[in-house]
Tab-separated table of C-alpha atoms in Angstrom:
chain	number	residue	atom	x	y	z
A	1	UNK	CA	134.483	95.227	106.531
A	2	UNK	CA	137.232	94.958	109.119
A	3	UNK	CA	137.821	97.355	111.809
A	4	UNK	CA	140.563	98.498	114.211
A	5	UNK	CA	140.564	100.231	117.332
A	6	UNK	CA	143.054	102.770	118.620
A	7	UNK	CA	143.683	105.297	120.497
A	8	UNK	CA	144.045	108.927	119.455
A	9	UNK	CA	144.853	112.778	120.560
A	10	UNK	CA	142.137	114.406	122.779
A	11	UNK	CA	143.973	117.553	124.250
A	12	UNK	CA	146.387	120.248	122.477
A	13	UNK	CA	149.029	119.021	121.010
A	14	UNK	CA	152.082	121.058	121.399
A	15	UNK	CA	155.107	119.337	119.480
A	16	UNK	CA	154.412	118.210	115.702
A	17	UNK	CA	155.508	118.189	112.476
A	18	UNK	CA	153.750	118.273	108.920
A	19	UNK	CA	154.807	117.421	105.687
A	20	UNK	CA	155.602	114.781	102.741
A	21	UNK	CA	156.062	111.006	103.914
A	22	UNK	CA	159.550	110.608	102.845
A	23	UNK	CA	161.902	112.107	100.480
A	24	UNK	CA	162.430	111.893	97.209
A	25	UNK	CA	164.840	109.079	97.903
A	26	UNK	CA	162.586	106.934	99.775
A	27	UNK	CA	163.896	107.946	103.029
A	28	UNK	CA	161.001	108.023	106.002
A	29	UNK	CA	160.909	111.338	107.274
A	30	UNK	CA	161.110	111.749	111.297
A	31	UNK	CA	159.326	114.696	113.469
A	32	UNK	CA	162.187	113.440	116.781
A	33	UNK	CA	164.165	115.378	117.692
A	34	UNK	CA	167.828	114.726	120.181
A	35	UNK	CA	165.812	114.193	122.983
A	36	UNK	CA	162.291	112.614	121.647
A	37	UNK	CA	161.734	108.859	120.736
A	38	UNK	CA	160.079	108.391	117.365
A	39	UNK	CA	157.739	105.988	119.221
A	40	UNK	CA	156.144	108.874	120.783
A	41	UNK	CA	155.158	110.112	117.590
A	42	UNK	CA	151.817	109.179	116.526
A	43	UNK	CA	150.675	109.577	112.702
A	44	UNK	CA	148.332	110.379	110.445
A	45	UNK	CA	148.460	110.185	106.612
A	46	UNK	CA	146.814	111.728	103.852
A	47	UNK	CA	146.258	111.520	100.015
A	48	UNK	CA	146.305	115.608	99.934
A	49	UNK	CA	146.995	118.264	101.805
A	50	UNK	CA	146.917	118.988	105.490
A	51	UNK	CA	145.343	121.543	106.836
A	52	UNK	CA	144.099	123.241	110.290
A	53	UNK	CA	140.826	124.223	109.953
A	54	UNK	CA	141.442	127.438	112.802
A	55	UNK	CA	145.020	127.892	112.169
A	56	UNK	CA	146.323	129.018	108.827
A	57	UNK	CA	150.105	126.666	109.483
A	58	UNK	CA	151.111	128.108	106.288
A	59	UNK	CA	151.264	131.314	106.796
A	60	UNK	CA	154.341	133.441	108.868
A	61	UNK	CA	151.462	135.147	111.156
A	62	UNK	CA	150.935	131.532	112.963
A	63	UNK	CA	154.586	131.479	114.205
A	64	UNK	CA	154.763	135.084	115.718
A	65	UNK	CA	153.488	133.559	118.425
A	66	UNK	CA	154.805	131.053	121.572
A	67	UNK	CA	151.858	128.686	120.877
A	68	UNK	CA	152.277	126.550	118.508
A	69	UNK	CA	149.963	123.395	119.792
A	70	UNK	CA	147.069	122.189	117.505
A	71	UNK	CA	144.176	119.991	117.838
A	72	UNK	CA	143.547	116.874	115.795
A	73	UNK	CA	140.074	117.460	115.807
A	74	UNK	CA	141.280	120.830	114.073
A	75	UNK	CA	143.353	118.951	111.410
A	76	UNK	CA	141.943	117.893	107.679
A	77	UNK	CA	142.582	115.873	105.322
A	78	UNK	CA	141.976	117.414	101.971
A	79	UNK	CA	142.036	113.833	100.091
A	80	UNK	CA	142.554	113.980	96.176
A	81	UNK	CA	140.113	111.604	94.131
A	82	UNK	CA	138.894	111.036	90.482
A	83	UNK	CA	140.124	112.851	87.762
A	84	UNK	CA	141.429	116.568	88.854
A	85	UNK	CA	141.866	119.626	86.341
A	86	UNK	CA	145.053	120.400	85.208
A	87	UNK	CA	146.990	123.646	84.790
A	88	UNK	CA	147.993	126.026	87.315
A	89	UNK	CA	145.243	126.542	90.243
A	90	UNK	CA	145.406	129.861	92.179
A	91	UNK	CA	146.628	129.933	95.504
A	92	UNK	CA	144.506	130.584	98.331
A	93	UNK	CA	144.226	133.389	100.488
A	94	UNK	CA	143.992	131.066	103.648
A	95	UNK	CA	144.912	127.648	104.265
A	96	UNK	CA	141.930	126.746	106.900
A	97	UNK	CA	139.797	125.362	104.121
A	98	UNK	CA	140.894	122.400	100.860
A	99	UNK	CA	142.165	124.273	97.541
A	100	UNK	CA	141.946	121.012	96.604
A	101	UNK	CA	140.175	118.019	97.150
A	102	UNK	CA	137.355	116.886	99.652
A	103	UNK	CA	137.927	117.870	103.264
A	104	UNK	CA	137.855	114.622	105.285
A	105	UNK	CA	138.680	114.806	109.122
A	106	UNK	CA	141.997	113.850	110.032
A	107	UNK	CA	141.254	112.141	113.293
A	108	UNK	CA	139.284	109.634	110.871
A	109	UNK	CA	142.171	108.501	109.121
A	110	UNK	CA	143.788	107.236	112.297
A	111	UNK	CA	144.197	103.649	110.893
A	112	UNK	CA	146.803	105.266	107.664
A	113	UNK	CA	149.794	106.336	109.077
A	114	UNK	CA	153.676	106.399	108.055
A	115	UNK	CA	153.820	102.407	108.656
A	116	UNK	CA	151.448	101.411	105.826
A	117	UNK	CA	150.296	104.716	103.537
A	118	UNK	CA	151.784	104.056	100.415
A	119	UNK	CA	152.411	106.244	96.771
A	120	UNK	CA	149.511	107.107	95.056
A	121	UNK	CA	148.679	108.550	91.319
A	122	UNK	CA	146.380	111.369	90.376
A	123	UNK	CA	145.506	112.136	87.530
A	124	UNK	CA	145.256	115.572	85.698
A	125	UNK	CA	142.800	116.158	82.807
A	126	UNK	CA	144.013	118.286	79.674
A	127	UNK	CA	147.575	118.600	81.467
A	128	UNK	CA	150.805	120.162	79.978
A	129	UNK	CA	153.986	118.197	80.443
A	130	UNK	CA	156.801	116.275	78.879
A	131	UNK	CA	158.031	117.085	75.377
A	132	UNK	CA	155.454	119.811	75.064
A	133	UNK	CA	152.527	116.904	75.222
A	134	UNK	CA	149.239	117.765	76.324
A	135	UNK	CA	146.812	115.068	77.446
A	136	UNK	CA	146.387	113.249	81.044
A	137	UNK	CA	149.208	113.626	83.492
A	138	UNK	CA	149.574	111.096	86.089
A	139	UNK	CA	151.998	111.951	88.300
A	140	UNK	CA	152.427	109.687	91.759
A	141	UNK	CA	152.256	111.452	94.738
A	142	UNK	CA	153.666	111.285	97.980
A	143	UNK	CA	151.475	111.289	101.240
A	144	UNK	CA	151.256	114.122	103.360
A	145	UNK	CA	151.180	112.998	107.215
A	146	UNK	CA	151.166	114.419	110.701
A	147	UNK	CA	153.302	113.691	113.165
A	148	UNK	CA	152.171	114.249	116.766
A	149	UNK	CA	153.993	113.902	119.760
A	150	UNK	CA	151.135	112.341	122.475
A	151	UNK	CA	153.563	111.936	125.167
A	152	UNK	CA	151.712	113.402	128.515
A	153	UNK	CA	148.720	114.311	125.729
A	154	UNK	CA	145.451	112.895	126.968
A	155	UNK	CA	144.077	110.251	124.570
A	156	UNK	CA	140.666	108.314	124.199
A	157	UNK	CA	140.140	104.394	121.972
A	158	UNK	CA	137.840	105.076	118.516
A	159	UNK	CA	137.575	102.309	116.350
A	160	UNK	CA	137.697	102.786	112.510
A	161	UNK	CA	137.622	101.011	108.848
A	162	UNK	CA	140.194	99.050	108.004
A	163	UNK	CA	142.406	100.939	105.838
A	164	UNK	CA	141.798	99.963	101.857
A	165	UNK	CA	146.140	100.358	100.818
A	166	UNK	CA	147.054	99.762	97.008
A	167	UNK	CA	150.642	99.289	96.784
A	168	UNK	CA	151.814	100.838	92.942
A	169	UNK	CA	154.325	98.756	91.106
A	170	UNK	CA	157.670	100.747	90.517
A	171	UNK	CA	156.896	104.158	88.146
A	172	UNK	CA	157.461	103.876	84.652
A	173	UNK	CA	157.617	107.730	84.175
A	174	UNK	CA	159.046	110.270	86.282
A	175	UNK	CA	157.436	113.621	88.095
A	176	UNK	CA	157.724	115.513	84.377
A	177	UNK	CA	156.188	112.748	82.364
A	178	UNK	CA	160.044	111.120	80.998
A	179	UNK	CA	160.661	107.328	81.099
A	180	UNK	CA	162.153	106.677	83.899
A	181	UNK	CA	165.899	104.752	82.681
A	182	UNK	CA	165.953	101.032	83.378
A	183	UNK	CA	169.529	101.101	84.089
A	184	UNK	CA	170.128	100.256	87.422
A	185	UNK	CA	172.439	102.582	89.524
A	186	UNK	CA	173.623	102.574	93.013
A	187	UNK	CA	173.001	105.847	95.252
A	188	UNK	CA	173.287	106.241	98.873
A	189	UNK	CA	169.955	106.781	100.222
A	190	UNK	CA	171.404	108.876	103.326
A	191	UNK	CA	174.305	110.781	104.204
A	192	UNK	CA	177.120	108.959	106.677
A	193	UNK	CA	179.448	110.663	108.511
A	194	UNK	CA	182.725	110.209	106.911
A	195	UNK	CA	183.661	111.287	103.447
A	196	UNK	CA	184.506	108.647	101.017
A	197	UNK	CA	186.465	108.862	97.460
A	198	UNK	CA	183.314	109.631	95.185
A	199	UNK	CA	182.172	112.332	97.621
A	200	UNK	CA	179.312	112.647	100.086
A	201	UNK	CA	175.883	112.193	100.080
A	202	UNK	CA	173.383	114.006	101.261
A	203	UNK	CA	169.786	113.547	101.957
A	204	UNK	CA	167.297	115.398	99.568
A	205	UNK	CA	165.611	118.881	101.193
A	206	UNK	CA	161.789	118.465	101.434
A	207	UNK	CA	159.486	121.447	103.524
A	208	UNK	CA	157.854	120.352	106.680
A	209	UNK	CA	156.411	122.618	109.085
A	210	UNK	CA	157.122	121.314	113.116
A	211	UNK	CA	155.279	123.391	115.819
A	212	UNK	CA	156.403	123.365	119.606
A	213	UNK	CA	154.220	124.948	122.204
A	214	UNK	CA	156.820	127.397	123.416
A	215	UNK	CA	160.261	127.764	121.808
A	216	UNK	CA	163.477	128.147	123.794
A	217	UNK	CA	167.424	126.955	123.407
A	218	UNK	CA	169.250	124.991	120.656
A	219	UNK	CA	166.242	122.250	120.165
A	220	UNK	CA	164.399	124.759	117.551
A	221	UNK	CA	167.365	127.237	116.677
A	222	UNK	CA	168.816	124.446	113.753
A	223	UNK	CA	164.798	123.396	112.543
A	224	UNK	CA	162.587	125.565	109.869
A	225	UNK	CA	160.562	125.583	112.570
A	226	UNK	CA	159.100	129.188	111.057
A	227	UNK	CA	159.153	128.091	107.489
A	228	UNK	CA	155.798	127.399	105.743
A	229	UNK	CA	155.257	125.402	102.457
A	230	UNK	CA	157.741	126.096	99.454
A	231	UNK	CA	159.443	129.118	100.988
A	232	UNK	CA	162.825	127.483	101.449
A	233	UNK	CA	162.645	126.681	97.440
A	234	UNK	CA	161.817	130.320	96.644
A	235	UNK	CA	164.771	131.848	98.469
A	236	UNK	CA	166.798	129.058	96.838
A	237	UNK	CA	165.622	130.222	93.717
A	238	UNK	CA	166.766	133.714	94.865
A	239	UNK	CA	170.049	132.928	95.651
A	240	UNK	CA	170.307	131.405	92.291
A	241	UNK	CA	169.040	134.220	90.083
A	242	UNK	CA	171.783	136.411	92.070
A	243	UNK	CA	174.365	133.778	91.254
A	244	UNK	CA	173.480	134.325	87.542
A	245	UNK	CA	173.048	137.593	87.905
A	246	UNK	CA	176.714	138.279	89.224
A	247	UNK	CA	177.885	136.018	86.151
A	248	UNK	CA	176.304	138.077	83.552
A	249	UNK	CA	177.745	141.020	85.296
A	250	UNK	CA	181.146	139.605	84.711
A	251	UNK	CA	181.282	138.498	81.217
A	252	UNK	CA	179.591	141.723	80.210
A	253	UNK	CA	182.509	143.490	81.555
A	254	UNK	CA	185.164	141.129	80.319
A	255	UNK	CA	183.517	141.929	76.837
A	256	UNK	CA	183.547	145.723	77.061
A	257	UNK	CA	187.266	145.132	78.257
């Protein structure tokens, strides 16, 4: 089996960012900010979740604090493999160990990064989806990763396995189990800066978390910096039952009138 050797995290790392891969347009997400290179950035990707096995990331209590910096000795992967059970799991009441999957280090999966970590399926036993069909879902998923910024973070050389990369053909079937049309369409995959006829584009919203050692002026006042995992789709969801709320509220009284 092939090897590689490179060089990885030692010390705390105080500027990072969590989260999906890309979004759901393909896209490569990017942890740099105005005044970081993306260079700097070293990554890590996972066929799971991503944890911190001392911090809880997920949870509001982390980011009362100035410290955000982790250790990637800290960090797991909790990678998803063979058959997994379907339905709705409960969620956990801390995020320092895997809901999900086996807990693998992170620091050990140095070799699968944002370069070469492609789509992968899972599937779910005895799973509801589609037109009411119950059976095996196999959704693909998108990598998780962490993004670390090692510039002025002490490092040391480990050599690892080869990474073992299947690259899916194109999806046949969407996230809900529906063909997926054959019809080919254009679409933007990114917002540009000037409005055109058919109106603009933006790019699609996925939740990262980013964590910065000590935070201070406009370079963390316009990031979720605070946000953990699938709050910014509840209060969406919020804003929306309010929306229909206020609806109801008017053709109820257009009726009575």
């Amino acid at each position: 089996m092939s090897s590689i050797t490179t060089a990885i995290p030692t010390g705390p790392i105080e500027t990072w960012c969590v989260g999906a891969m890309q979004f759901f347009d393909g896209t490569k997400y990017q942890c740099a900010n105005g005044t970081q290179k993306e260079s700097d950035f070293q990554t890590f990707c996972c066929n799971g979740e991503i944890i911190n096995s001392v911090h809880d990331i997920w949870k509001p209590a982390f980011w009362k604090g100035k410290d955000h910096s982790v250790n990637l000795s800290d960090m797991v992967c909790c990678g998803i493999s063979g058959p997994q059970a379907g339905g709705i799991l409960p969620l956990p009441s801390a995020n320092t160990m895997c809901n999900q999957g086996s807990p693998t280090p992170l620091a050990s999966l140095a070799a699968t990064n944002t370069d070469n970590a492609q789509l992968f399926p899972v599937t779910y036993t005895s799973a509801s989806f589609g037109d009411n069909t119950v059976g095996d879902f196999i959704p693909t998923n998108t990598p998780n990763c962490f993004w670390a910024y090692t510039e002025s973070v002490p490092t040391k050389e480990v050599t690892l396995p080869a990474p073992d990369i299947t690259t899916l053909p194109p999806p046949t079937t969407d996230a809900f189990g529906f063909p997926i049309p054959t019809t080919s369409a254009t679409r933007p995959t990114s917002a540009s800066g000037s409005d055109s006829g058919s109106g603009s584009t933006t790019t699609p919203p996925t939740t990262v978390l980013t964590g910065t050692a000590v935070q201070s002026g406009s370079d963390t006042s316009s990031t979720a910096t605070t946000t953990p995992s699938g709050a910014g789709s509840v209060h969406a969801g919020v804003r929306k039952g309010y929306l229909y709320a206020g609806l109801g509220l008017v053709v109820t009284s257009l009726l009575w009138s």
